[in-house]
CSV table of N, CA and C in Angstrom, one decimal:
chain,number,residue,atom,x,y,z
A,153,UNK,N,13.9,0.4,-26.6
A,153,UNK,CA,13.0,0.7,-24.6
A,153,UNK,C,13.7,0.7,-23.6
A,154,UNK,N,13.6,1.5,-23.7
A,154,UNK,CA,14.3,2.2,-21.9
A,154,UNK,C,14.1,1.2,-21.0
A,155,UNK,N,15.4,1.5,-19.7
A,155,UNK,CA,14.6,0.8,-18.5
A,155,UNK,C,15.4,1.3,-17.6
A,156,UNK,N,14.7,3.1,-18.0
A,156,UNK,CA,15.2,3.9,-16.6
A,156,UNK,C,13.8,3.7,-15.8
A,157,UNK,N,12.9,3.2,-16.3
A,157,UNK,CA,11.9,3.1,-15.0
A,157,UNK,C,12.4,2.0,-14.2
A,158,UNK,N,13.2,0.9,-14.4
A,158,UNK,CA,13.7,0.4,-13.4
A,158,UNK,C,14.3,0.8,-12.0
A,159,UNK,N,15.5,1.7,-12.5
A,159,UNK,CA,15.8,2.5,-11.6
A,159,UNK,C,15.5,3.8,-10.8
A,160,UNK,N,14.0,3.9,-11.1
A,160,UNK,CA,13.2,4.8,-10.3
A,160,UNK,C,13.3,4.2,-8.8
A,161,UNK,N,13.3,6.0,-8.1
A,161,UNK,CA,13.2,5.4,-7.0
A,161,UNK,C,12.6,6.4,-6.2
A,162,UNK,N,11.3,6.7,-5.8
A,162,UNK,CA,10.9,8.1,-5.5
A,162,UNK,C,11.3,8.7,-4.2
A,163,UNK,N,11.7,7.9,-3.5
A,163,UNK,CA,12.3,8.2,-2.1
A,163,UNK,C,13.4,8.9,-2.2
A,164,UNK,N,13.1,10.0,-1.0
A,164,UNK,CA,14.2,10.8,-1.1
A,164,UNK,C,14.7,11.5,0.9
A,165,UNK,N,15.5,11.8,1.4
A,165,UNK,CA,15.5,11.9,2.6
A,165,UNK,C,13.8,13.1,2.6
A,166,UNK,N,14.0,14.1,2.2
A,166,UNK,CA,12.8,15.0,2.0
A,166,UNK,C,11.3,13.9,2.3
A,167,UNK,N,11.3,13.1,1.3
A,167,UNK,CA,9.7,12.6,1.1
A,167,UNK,C,10.5,10.9,1.5
A,168,UNK,N,10.7,10.6,2.8
A,168,UNK,CA,11.2,8.9,2.6
A,168,UNK,C,10.0,7.8,2.9
A,169,UNK,N,8.8,8.3,2.3
A,169,UNK,CA,7.8,7.5,2.1
A,169,UNK,C,6.9,7.6,1.1
A,170,UNK,N,7.6,8.4,-0.1
A,170,UNK,CA,7.0,8.6,-1.4
A,170,UNK,C,6.8,7.0,-2.4
A,171,UNK,N,6.1,7.1,-3.5
A,171,UNK,CA,5.5,5.9,-3.7
A,171,UNK,C,5.5,6.3,-5.6
A,172,UNK,N,5.8,5.0,-6.2
A,172,UNK,CA,5.3,5.2,-7.0
A,172,UNK,C,3.9,5.1,-8.0
A,173,UNK,N,3.5,5.2,-8.6
A,173,UNK,CA,1.4,4.8,-9.1
A,173,UNK,C,2.1,3.4,-9.4
A,174,UNK,N,2.8,2.6,-9.4
A,174,UNK,CA,2.8,0.9,-9.9
A,174,UNK,C,2.7,0.8,-8.0
A,175,UNK,N,3.2,1.2,-7.4
A,175,UNK,CA,3.4,0.6,-5.6
A,175,UNK,C,2.3,0.9,-5.5
A,176,UNK,N,1.6,1.9,-5.6
A,176,UNK,CA,0.2,2.3,-5.2
A,176,UNK,C,-1.0,1.1,-5.7
A,177,UNK,N,-0.9,1.1,-6.4
A,177,UNK,CA,-1.5,-0.2,-7.3
A,177,UNK,C,-1.5,-1.0,-6.7
A,178,UNK,N,-0.2,-1.9,-6.3
A,178,UNK,CA,0.1,-3.1,-5.9
A,178,UNK,C,-0.4,-3.1,-4.6
A,179,UNK,N,-0.8,-1.8,-3.9
A,179,UNK,CA,-1.1,-1.8,-2.5
A,179,UNK,C,-2.4,-1.8,-2.4
A,180,UNK,N,-2.9,-1.2,-3.6
A,180,UNK,CA,-4.5,-1.1,-3.4
A,180,UNK,C,-4.8,-2.7,-4.0
A,181,UNK,N,-4.8,-3.3,-4.5
A,181,UNK,CA,-5.2,-4.7,-5.0
A,181,UNK,C,-4.7,-5.7,-4.0
A,182,UNK,N,-3.6,-5.6,-3.0
A,182,UNK,CA,-3.1,-6.3,-1.9
A,182,UNK,C,-4.4,-6.2,-1.1
A,183,UNK,N,-4.8,-4.6,-0.4
A,183,UNK,CA,-5.8,-4.6,0.2
A,183,UNK,C,-7.1,-5.3,-0.2
A,184,UNK,N,-7.5,-5.1,-1.6
A,184,UNK,CA,-8.6,-5.3,-1.7
A,184,UNK,C,-9.0,-7.0,-2.1
A,185,UNK,N,-7.5,-7.6,-2.6
A,185,UNK,CA,-7.7,-9.5,-2.6
A,185,UNK,C,-7.7,-9.6,-1.0
A,186,UNK,N,-7.2,-8.9,-0.2
A,186,UNK,CA,-7.1,-9.4,1.1
A,186,UNK,C,-8.4,-9.5,1.7
A,187,UNK,N,-9.1,-8.5,1.5
A,187,UNK,CA,-10.3,-8.3,2.0
A,187,UNK,C,-11.3,-9.5,1.4
A,188,UNK,N,-11.3,-9.7,0.0
A,188,UNK,CA,-11.8,-10.4,-0.5
A,188,UNK,C,-11.8,-11.8,-0.1
A,189,UNK,N,-10.8,-12.1,0.5
A,189,UNK,CA,-10.6,-13.6,1.1
A,189,UNK,C,-10.7,-13.6,2.0
A,190,UNK,N,-10.6,-12.6,3.0
A,190,UNK,CA,-11.0,-13.0,4.5
A,190,UNK,C,-12.5,-12.2,4.7
A,191,UNK,N,-13.2,-11.8,3.9
A,191,UNK,CA,-14.4,-11.7,4.1
A,191,UNK,C,-15.2,-13.0,3.6
A,192,UNK,N,-14.8,-13.8,2.7
A,192,UNK,CA,-15.3,-14.6,2.2
A,192,UNK,C,-15.6,-15.7,3.0
A,193,UNK,N,-14.2,-16.4,3.3
A,193,UNK,CA,-13.9,-17.2,4.4
A,193,UNK,C,-14.5,-16.9,5.6
A,194,UNK,N,-14.5,-15.7,5.9
A,194,UNK,CA,-15.2,-15.1,7.4
A,194,UNK,C,-16.8,-15.8,7.5
A,195,UNK,N,-17.2,-14.8,6.5
A,195,UNK,CA,-18.8,-15.4,6.9
A,195,UNK,C,-19.2,-16.4,5.8
A,196,UNK,N,-18.3,-17.5,5.0
A,196,UNK,CA,-18.4,-18.8,5.0
A,196,UNK,C,-18.1,-19.6,6.6
A,197,UNK,N,-17.6,-19.3,7.5
A,197,UNK,CA,-17.2,-19.8,8.5
A,197,UNK,C,-18.6,-19.6,9.8
A,198,UNK,N,-18.7,-17.9,9.4
A,198,UNK,CA,-20.0,-17.5,10.4
A,198,UNK,C,-21.2,-18.0,10.2
A,199,UNK,N,-21.5,-17.8,9.2
A,199,UNK,CA,-22.6,-18.0,8.6
A,199,UNK,C,-23.5,-19.1,7.8
A,200,UNK,N,-22.2,-20.1,8.2
A,200,UNK,CA,-21.8,-21.1,6.9
A,200,UNK,C,-22.5,-21.2,5.6
A,201,UNK,N,-22.4,-20.3,5.0
A,201,UNK,CA,-22.9,-20.0,3.8
A,201,UNK,C,-21.4,-20.4,3.0
A,202,UNK,N,-22.1,-20.9,1.8
A,202,UNK,CA,-21.1,-21.6,0.9
A,202,UNK,C,-20.5,-20.2,0.1
A,203,UNK,N,-19.1,-20.4,0.0
A,203,UNK,CA,-17.8,-19.5,-0.3
A,203,UNK,C,-18.7,-19.3,-1.4
A,204,UNK,N,-19.0,-19.0,-2.7
A,204,UNK,CA,-19.2,-18.3,-3.9
A,204,UNK,C,-20.5,-17.9,-3.6
A,205,UNK,N,-21.5,-17.6,-3.1
A,205,UNK,CA,-22.4,-17.1,-2.2
A,205,UNK,C,-21.8,-16.0,-1.5
A,206,UNK,N,-21.2,-15.7,-0.6
A,206,UNK,CA,-20.2,-14.9,0.1
A,206,UNK,C,-19.3,-14.0,-1.2
A,207,UNK,N,-18.7,-14.4,-2.2
A,207,UNK,CA,-17.8,-14.1,-3.1
A,207,UNK,C,-18.9,-13.1,-4.0
A,208,UNK,N,-20.0,-13.7,-3.9
A,208,UNK,CA,-20.9,-13.0,-5.2
A,208,UNK,C,-21.7,-11.5,-4.6
A,209,UNK,N,-21.8,-11.4,-4.0
A,209,UNK,CA,-22.3,-10.6,-2.5
A,209,UNK,C,-21.2,-9.6,-3.0
A,210,UNK,N,-19.7,-10.2,-1.9
A,210,UNK,CA,-19.0,-9.1,-1.8
A,210,UNK,C,-18.1,-8.4,-2.8
A,211,UNK,N,-17.8,-9.2,-4.1
A,211,UNK,CA,-17.2,-8.9,-5.4
A,211,UNK,C,-17.8,-7.3,-5.6
A,212,UNK,N,-19.2,-7.3,-6.1
A,212,UNK,CA,-19.4,-6.0,-6.7
A,212,UNK,C,-19.3,-5.1,-5.6
A,213,UNK,N,-19.6,-5.6,-4.6
A,213,UNK,CA,-19.5,-4.1,-3.2
A,213,UNK,C,-18.2,-3.7,-3.1
A,214,UNK,N,-17.4,-4.5,-3.9
A,214,UNK,CA,-15.8,-4.2,-2.8
A,214,UNK,C,-15.3,-3.7,-4.2
A,215,UNK,N,-15.5,-4.0,-4.9
A,215,UNK,CA,-14.8,-3.3,-6.5
A,215,UNK,C,-15.7,-2.1,-6.4
A,216,UNK,N,-16.7,-1.5,-6.0
A,216,UNK,CA,-16.7,-0.3,-6.0
A,216,UNK,C,-16.4,0.5,-4.8
A,217,UNK,N,-15.7,-0.2,-3.1
A,217,UNK,CA,-14.8,0.5,-2.3
A,217,UNK,C,-13.7,0.6,-3.0
A,218,UNK,N,-13.4,-0.1,-3.6
A,218,UNK,CA,-12.0,-0.1,-4.3
A,218,UNK,C,-12.0,1.6,-5.3
A,219,UNK,N,-13.0,1.1,-6.1
A,219,UNK,CA,-13.1,2.6,-6.8
A,219,UNK,C,-13.2,3.9,-6.5
A,220,UNK,N,-13.9,3.8,-5.6
A,220,UNK,CA,-14.0,5.2,-4.6
A,220,UNK,C,-13.2,5.6,-3.2
A,221,UNK,N,-12.5,4.4,-2.8
A,221,UNK,CA,-11.8,4.4,-1.9
A,221,UNK,C,-10.1,4.8,-2.3
A,222,UNK,N,-9.9,3.9,-3.5
A,222,UNK,CA,-8.7,4.2,-4.2
A,222,UNK,C,-8.2,5.9,-4.3
A,223,UNK,N,-9.1,6.9,-5.0
A,223,UNK,CA,-8.4,8.2,-4.1
A,223,UNK,C,-8.5,8.7,-2.9
A,224,UNK,N,-9.0,8.6,-2.4
A,224,UNK,CA,-8.7,8.9,-0.9
A,224,UNK,C,-7.4,8.0,-0.4
A,225,UNK,N,-7.6,7.1,-0.7
A,225,UNK,CA,-6.4,6.4,-0.6
A,225,UNK,C,-4.9,6.9,-1.0
A,226,UNK,N,-5.0,7.2,-2.3
A,226,UNK,CA,-3.6,7.9,-2.7
A,226,UNK,C,-3.5,9.4,-1.9
A,227,UNK,N,-4.4,10.1,-1.8
A,227,UNK,CA,-4.5,11.1,-1.4
A,227,UNK,C,-3.4,11.1,-0.3
A,228,UNK,N,-4.2,10.0,0.6
A,228,UNK,CA,-4.2,10.3,2.3
A,228,UNK,C,-2.1,9.7,2.1
A,229,UNK,N,-2.2,8.6,1.5
A,229,UNK,CA,-0.2,8.1,1.2
A,229,UNK,C,0.4,9.3,0.5
A,230,UNK,N,-0.2,10.1,-0.2
A,230,UNK,CA,0.7,11.7,-0.9
A,230,UNK,C,0.9,12.1,0.5
A,231,UNK,N,0.1,12.4,1.3
A,231,UNK,CA,-0.2,13.2,2.5
A,231,UNK,C,1.1,13.1,3.2
A,232,UNK,N,1.7,11.7,4.0
A,232,UNK,CA,2.1,11.3,4.2
A,232,UNK,C,3.5,11.0,3.8
A,233,UNK,N,4.2,10.8,2.7
A,233,UNK,CA,4.9,10.6,2.7
A,233,UNK,C,6.4,11.6,3.1
A,234,UNK,N,6.3,12.5,4.1
A,234,UNK,CA,7.2,13.0,4.5
A,234,UNK,C,7.2,12.6,6.0
A,235,UNK,N,6.8,11.6,6.4
A,235,UNK,CA,6.3,11.2,7.6
A,235,UNK,C,7.3,9.7,7.5
A,236,UNK,N,8.2,9.1,8.1
A,236,UNK,CA,8.8,8.2,8.0
A,236,UNK,C,8.3,7.3,9.4
A,237,UNK,N,7.7,7.1,10.2
A,237,UNK,CA,6.9,6.6,11.3
A,237,UNK,C,6.1,5.4,10.5
A,238,UNK,N,6.1,4.3,10.8
A,238,UNK,CA,5.0,3.3,10.0
A,238,UNK,C,4.1,3.5,10.6
A,239,UNK,N,4.2,3.2,11.7
A,239,UNK,CA,3.1,3.4,12.7
A,239,UNK,C,1.6,4.3,12.2
A,240,UNK,N,2.2,5.6,12.4
A,240,UNK,CA,1.5,6.4,11.8
A,240,UNK,C,0.7,6.3,10.5
A,241,UNK,N,1.3,5.7,9.3
A,241,UNK,CA,0.8,5.0,8.7
A,241,UNK,C,-0.1,4.4,8.6
A,242,UNK,N,0.0,3.3,9.3
A,242,UNK,CA,-0.8,1.8,10.0
A,242,UNK,C,-1.9,2.5,10.2
A,243,UNK,N,-1.8,3.5,11.4
A,243,UNK,CA,-2.7,3.9,11.8
A,243,UNK,C,-3.9,4.5,11.0
A,244,UNK,N,-3.0,5.6,10.5
A,244,UNK,CA,-4.1,6.4,9.0
A,244,UNK,C,-5.0,5.4,8.3
A,245,UNK,N,-3.9,4.2,7.6
A,245,UNK,CA,-4.6,3.6,6.4
A,245,UNK,C,-5.7,2.9,7.5
A,246,UNK,N,-5.4,2.2,8.2
A,246,UNK,CA,-6.9,1.9,9.4
A,246,UNK,C,-7.7,2.4,9.6
A,247,UNK,N,-7.9,3.4,9.9
A,247,UNK,CA,-8.8,4.7,10.1
A,247,UNK,C,-9.7,4.8,8.7
A,248,UNK,N,-9.0,5.0,7.7
A,248,UNK,CA,-9.4,4.9,6.1
A,248,UNK,C,-10.1,4.0,5.5
A,249,UNK,N,-9.6,2.7,5.9
A,249,UNK,CA,-10.0,1.5,5.7
A,249,UNK,C,-11.7,1.5,6.6
A,250,UNK,N,-11.4,1.6,7.7
A,250,UNK,CA,-12.7,2.0,8.6
A,250,UNK,C,-13.9,2.6,8.3
A,251,UNK,N,-13.5,3.8,7.5
A,251,UNK,CA,-14.4,4.6,6.9
A,251,UNK,C,-15.2,4.5,5.5
A,252,UNK,N,-14.1,3.4,4.9
A,252,UNK,CA,-14.3,3.2,3.9
A,252,UNK,C,-15.5,1.4,3.9
A,253,UNK,N,-15.4,0.9,4.7
A,253,UNK,CA,-16.1,-0.4,5.3
A,253,UNK,C,-17.4,0.6,5.9
A,254,UNK,N,-17.0,1.4,6.2
A,254,UNK,CA,-18.6,2.1,7.3
A,254,UNK,C,-19.1,2.4,6.3
A,255,UNK,N,-18.9,3.1,5.1
A,255,UNK,CA,-19.7,3.6,3.8
A,255,UNK,C,-20.0,2.6,3.1
A,256,UNK,N,-19.5,1.8,2.7
A,256,UNK,CA,-20.0,0.9,1.6
A,256,UNK,C,-20.9,0.0,2.7
A,257,UNK,N,-20.9,-0.2,3.8
A,257,UNK,CA,-21.7,-1.3,4.1
A,257,UNK,C,-23.0,-0.6,4.5
A,258,UNK,N,-22.9,1.0,4.9
A,258,UNK,CA,-24.4,2.0,4.7
A,258,UNK,C,-25.0,2.0,3.6
A,259,UNK,N,-24.3,1.7,2.7
A,259,UNK,CA,-25.0,2.3,1.4
A,259,UNK,C,-25.5,0.4,1.3
A,260,UNK,N,-24.4,-0.3,1.4
A,260,UNK,CA,-25.4,-1.9,1.1
A,260,UNK,C,-27.0,-2.0,1.7
A,261,UNK,N,-26.6,-1.7,2.7
A,261,UNK,CA,-27.9,-1.9,3.8
A,261,UNK,C,-28.9,-0.8,3.1
A,262,UNK,N,-28.8,0.4,2.6
A,262,UNK,CA,-29.8,1.1,2.2
A,262,UNK,C,-30.4,0.3,1.1
A,263,UNK,N,-29.6,-0.1,0.1
A,263,UNK,CA,-29.9,-0.5,-1.2
A,263,UNK,C,-30.8,-1.9,-1.0
A,264,UNK,N,-30.3,-2.8,0.2
A,264,UNK,CA,-31.1,-3.8,0.3
A,264,UNK,C,-32.6,-3.6,1.1
A,265,UNK,N,-32.6,-2.9,1.6
A,265,UNK,CA,-33.9,-1.9,2.3
A,265,UNK,C,-34.3,-2.3,3.4
A,266,UNK,N,-33.5,-3.3,3.9
A,266,UNK,CA,-34.1,-3.7,5.2
A,266,UNK,C,-32.7,-3.9,6.0
A,267,UNK,N,-33.1,-3.9,7.7
A,267,UNK,CA,-32.0,-4.1,8.4
A,267,UNK,C,-31.7,-5.0,9.0
A,268,UNK,N,-32.0,-6.2,9.0
A,268,UNK,CA,-31.9,-7.4,9.3
A,268,UNK,C,-30.5,-7.7,9.4
A,269,UNK,N,-29.7,-7.9,10.3
A,269,UNK,CA,-28.0,-8.5,10.2
A,269,UNK,C,-27.5,-7.5,10.0
A,270,UNK,N,-27.8,-5.9,9.8
A,270,UNK,CA,-27.4,-4.7,9.9
A,270,UNK,C,-25.9,-4.8,10.8
A,271,UNK,N,-26.2,-5.0,11.9
A,271,UNK,CA,-25.0,-5.1,13.3
A,271,UNK,C,-24.3,-5.7,13.1
A,272,UNK,N,-24.1,-6.9,12.7
A,272,UNK,CA,-23.3,-8.1,12.1
A,272,UNK,C,-22.4,-7.5,10.9
A,273,UNK,N,-23.1,-6.9,9.7
A,273,UNK,CA,-22.7,-6.5,8.4
A,273,UNK,C,-21.6,-5.5,8.9
A,274,UNK,N,-21.9,-4.3,9.7
A,274,UNK,CA,-21.1,-3.3,10.1
A,274,UNK,C,-19.7,-3.9,10.8
A,275,UNK,N,-20.2,-4.7,11.9
A,275,UNK,CA,-19.0,-5.0,12.4
A,275,UNK,C,-17.7,-5.7,11.5
A,276,UNK,N,-18.3,-6.5,10.8
A,276,UNK,CA,-17.7,-7.5,10.0
A,276,UNK,C,-17.0,-6.6,8.9
A,277,UNK,N,-17.5,-5.8,8.2
A,277,UNK,CA,-17.4,-5.2,7.0
A,277,UNK,C,-15.9,-4.1,7.8
A,278,UNK,N,-16.6,-3.2,8.9
A,278,UNK,CA,-15.7,-2.2,9.3
A,278,UNK,C,-14.4,-2.6,9.9
A,279,UNK,N,-14.2,-3.8,10.3
A,279,UNK,CA,-13.1,-4.4,11.4
A,279,UNK,C,-12.5,-4.9,10.0
A,280,UNK,N,-13.1,-6.0,8.9
A,280,UNK,CA,-12.1,-6.4,8.0
A,280,UNK,C,-11.8,-5.1,6.9
A,281,UNK,N,-12.1,-4.2,6.8
A,281,UNK,CA,-11.2,-3.2,6.4
A,281,UNK,C,-10.4,-2.4,6.4
A,282,UNK,N,-10.7,-2.1,8.2
A,282,UNK,CA,-9.7,-1.6,9.2
A,282,UNK,C,-8.5,-2.1,9.1
A,283,UNK,N,-8.6,-3.7,8.7
A,283,UNK,CA,-7.4,-4.4,8.4
A,283,UNK,C,-6.7,-4.7,7.5
A,284,UNK,N,-7.3,-5.1,6.4
A,284,UNK,CA,-6.8,-5.1,5.3
A,284,UNK,C,-6.3,-4.1,4.5
A,285,UNK,N,-7.0,-2.3,4.5
A,285,UNK,CA,-6.5,-1.7,4.3
A,285,UNK,C,-5.0,-1.4,4.5
A,286,UNK,N,-4.5,-1.3,5.7
A,286,UNK,CA,-3.5,-0.8,6.2
A,286,UNK,C,-2.1,-2.1,6.1
A,287,UNK,N,-3.0,-3.5,6.2
A,287,UNK,CA,-2.4,-4.6,5.9
A,287,UNK,C,-1.8,-4.6,3.9
A,288,UNK,N,-2.4,-4.0,3.3
A,288,UNK,CA,-2.0,-4.0,1.8
A,288,UNK,C,-1.1,-3.0,2.0
A,289,UNK,N,-1.1,-2.0,2.6
A,289,UNK,CA,-0.2,-1.0,2.7
A,289,UNK,C,0.9,-1.6,3.0
A,290,UNK,N,0.9,-2.2,4.3
A,290,UNK,CA,2.2,-2.6,4.7
A,290,UNK,C,3.0,-3.4,4.0
A,291,UNK,N,2.5,-4.3,3.7
A,291,UNK,CA,2.5,-5.4,2.3
A,291,UNK,C,3.8,-4.6,1.8
A,292,UNK,N,3.0,-3.8,0.9
A,292,UNK,CA,3.4,-2.9,-0.4
A,292,UNK,C,4.7,-2.3,0.3
A,293,UNK,N,4.6,-1.6,1.6
A,293,UNK,CA,5.4,-0.7,1.8
A,293,UNK,C,6.8,-1.4,2.1
A,294,UNK,N,6.5,-2.5,2.9
A,294,UNK,CA,7.6,-3.6,3.6
A,294,UNK,C,8.8,-3.8,2.1
A,295,UNK,N,7.8,-4.3,1.3
A,295,UNK,CA,8.8,-4.8,-0.4
A,295,UNK,C,9.0,-3.2,-0.9
A,296,UNK,N,8.4,-2.6,-1.2
A,296,UNK,CA,8.9,-0.9,-1.6
A,296,UNK,C,10.5,-0.8,-1.3
A,297,UNK,N,10.6,-0.8,0.3
A,297,UNK,CA,11.5,0.0,1.0
A,297,UNK,C,12.6,-0.7,1.1
A,298,UNK,N,12.5,-2.0,0.7
A,298,UNK,CA,13.9,-2.6,0.8
A,298,UNK,C,14.5,-2.7,0.3
A,299,UNK,N,16.0,-2.5,0.7
A,299,UNK,CA,17.1,-2.0,-0.4
A,299,UNK,C,17.2,-2.6,-1.2
A,300,UNK,N,17.4,-2.1,-2.3
A,300,UNK,CA,17.6,-2.9,-3.8
A,300,UNK,C,18.8,-2.8,-4.2
A,301,UNK,N,18.9,-4.4,-4.7
A,301,UNK,CA,19.9,-4.9,-5.0
A,301,UNK,C,20.4,-4.3,-6.4
A,302,UNK,N,21.8,-3.8,-6.9
A,302,UNK,CA,22.2,-4.0,-8.0
A,302,UNK,C,21.5,-2.1,-8.2
A,303,UNK,N,21.4,-1.5,-7.2
A,303,UNK,CA,20.7,0.1,-7.5
A,303,UNK,C,22.1,1.0,-7.3
A,304,UNK,N,22.3,1.5,-8.1
A,304,UNK,CA,23.5,2.7,-8.5
A,304,UNK,C,23.2,3.6,-6.6
A,305,UNK,N,24.7,3.4,-5.9
A,305,UNK,CA,24.5,4.6,-4.9
A,305,UNK,C,25.4,5.8,-5.3
A,306,UNK,N,24.1,6.9,-5.8
A,306,UNK,CA,25.1,7.9,-6.8
A,306,UNK,C,25.7,8.8,-5.9
A,307,UNK,N,25.6,9.0,-4.4
A,307,UNK,CA,26.3,9.6,-3.4
A,307,UNK,C,28.2,8.5,-3.4
A,308,UNK,N,27.6,7.5,-3.1
A,308,UNK,CA,28.7,6.7,-3.3
A,308,UNK,C,29.9,7.0,-4.2
A,309,UNK,N,29.1,7.2,-5.1
A,309,UNK,CA,30.2,6.8,-6.5
A,309,UNK,C,30.7,8.4,-6.2
A,310,UNK,N,30.1,9.3,-6.4
A,310,UNK,CA,30.7,11.0,-6.3
A,310,UNK,C,31.8,10.8,-5.4
A,311,UNK,N,31.3,10.5,-4.1
A,311,UNK,CA,32.5,10.6,-2.9
A,311,UNK,C,34.0,9.4,-3.1
A,312,UNK,N,33.6,8.5,-4.3
A,312,UNK,CA,35.0,7.9,-4.4
A,312,UNK,C,35.6,8.7,-5.7
A,313,UNK,N,34.7,9.2,-6.5
A,313,UNK,CA,35.7,9.8,-7.5
A,313,UNK,C,36.2,10.7,-6.6
A,314,UNK,N,35.9,11.6,-5.7
A,314,UNK,CA,36.3,12.9,-5.3
A,314,UNK,C,37.9,12.2,-4.3
A,315,UNK,N,37.4,11.0,-4.0
A,315,UNK,CA,38.6,10.5,-3.0
A,315,UNK,C,39.3,9.9,-4.1
A,316,UNK,N,39.4,9.5,-5.3
A,316,UNK,CA,40.4,8.8,-6.4
A,316,UNK,C,40.9,10.2,-6.9
A,317,UNK,N,40.6,11.3,-7.1
A,317,UNK,CA,40.5,12.6,-8.0
A,317,UNK,C,42.1,13.4,-6.7
A,318,UNK,N,41.7,13.3,-5.4
A,318,UNK,CA,42.4,13.5,-4.3
A,318,UNK,C,43.5,13.1,-4.5
A,319,UNK,N,43.6,11.5,-4.4
A,319,UNK,CA,45.0,10.6,-4.5
A,319,UNK,C,45.7,11.2,-5.6
A,320,UNK,N,45.4,11.4,-6.6
A,320,UNK,CA,45.6,11.1,-7.8
A,320,UNK,C,47.0,12.8,-8.0
A,321,UNK,N,45.9,13.5,-7.5
A,321,UNK,CA,46.9,14.7,-7.4
A,321,UNK,C,47.6,15.0,-6.1
A,322,UNK,N,47.9,13.8,-5.1
A,322,UNK,CA,48.6,14.2,-4.2
A,322,UNK,C,49.7,14.0,-4.2
A,323,UNK,N,50.9,14.4,-3.9
A,323,UNK,CA,52.9,14.2,-4.1
A,323,UNK,C,52.6,12.7,-4.0
A,324,UNK,N,53.4,12.4,-4.8
A,324,UNK,CA,53.5,10.7,-5.1
A,324,UNK,C,53.2,9.7,-5.3
A,325,UNK,N,51.6,10.6,-5.8
A,325,UNK,CA,50.7,9.5,-6.0
A,325,UNK,C,50.7,9.1,-7.5
A,326,UNK,N,51.7,9.8,-8.0
A,326,UNK,CA,51.6,9.6,-10.0
A,326,UNK,C,52.8,8.1,-10.1
A,327,UNK,N,52.1,7.9,-11.1
A,327,UNK,CA,52.6,6.4,-11.2
A,327,UNK,C,54.0,7.0,-11.9
A,328,UNK,N,54.8,5.6,-11.6
A,328,UNK,CA,56.1,5.7,-11.8
A,328,UNK,C,57.2,7.1,-11.2
A,329,UNK,N,56.6,7.7,-10.2
A,329,UNK,CA,57.4,8.7,-9.3
A,329,UNK,C,58.8,8.0,-8.4
A,330,UNK,N,58.7,6.4,-8.8
A,330,UNK,CA,59.4,5.8,-7.3
A,330,UNK,C,59.2,6.0,-6.4
A,331,UNK,N,58.4,6.4,-5.6
A,331,UNK,CA,58.1,6.4,-4.3
A,331,UNK,C,57.2,5.3,-4.1
């Protein structure tokens, strides 16, 4: 079994914010789990509803939002891979999260069939989505962008080899020449 995947590093000078599929999945899952946790706890506190009830309502809708929103998040990340400032990514993913929350809430209220509490649903869902999507991205990006321990810096290796070749060819550099 090859271990080449361990040393994969998609980021370059031209694509400083490129990402692997595994990194994308990690960020999407972090955003989804964060949303479930915050929404369940928030509704449990605000509405004094049982956590199980809140989770039962949120799980199917959030899975749907994850499935529908993931391709949009992937495309957004792909389109921003050349842009280094993290604030641009945080704001873009916040806007995407708000859009996903808006659409998911509108669909939920449409299926539910009545508008009771609609404003509260929009307020909570859109706000949570606008916060959790960039948080999932940020958590994953910070982890992915950490310097890699034990990674080979190929540029440094090439420079060291060039210096060594130059030193070996320099006058007086040969072993045993008495200098």
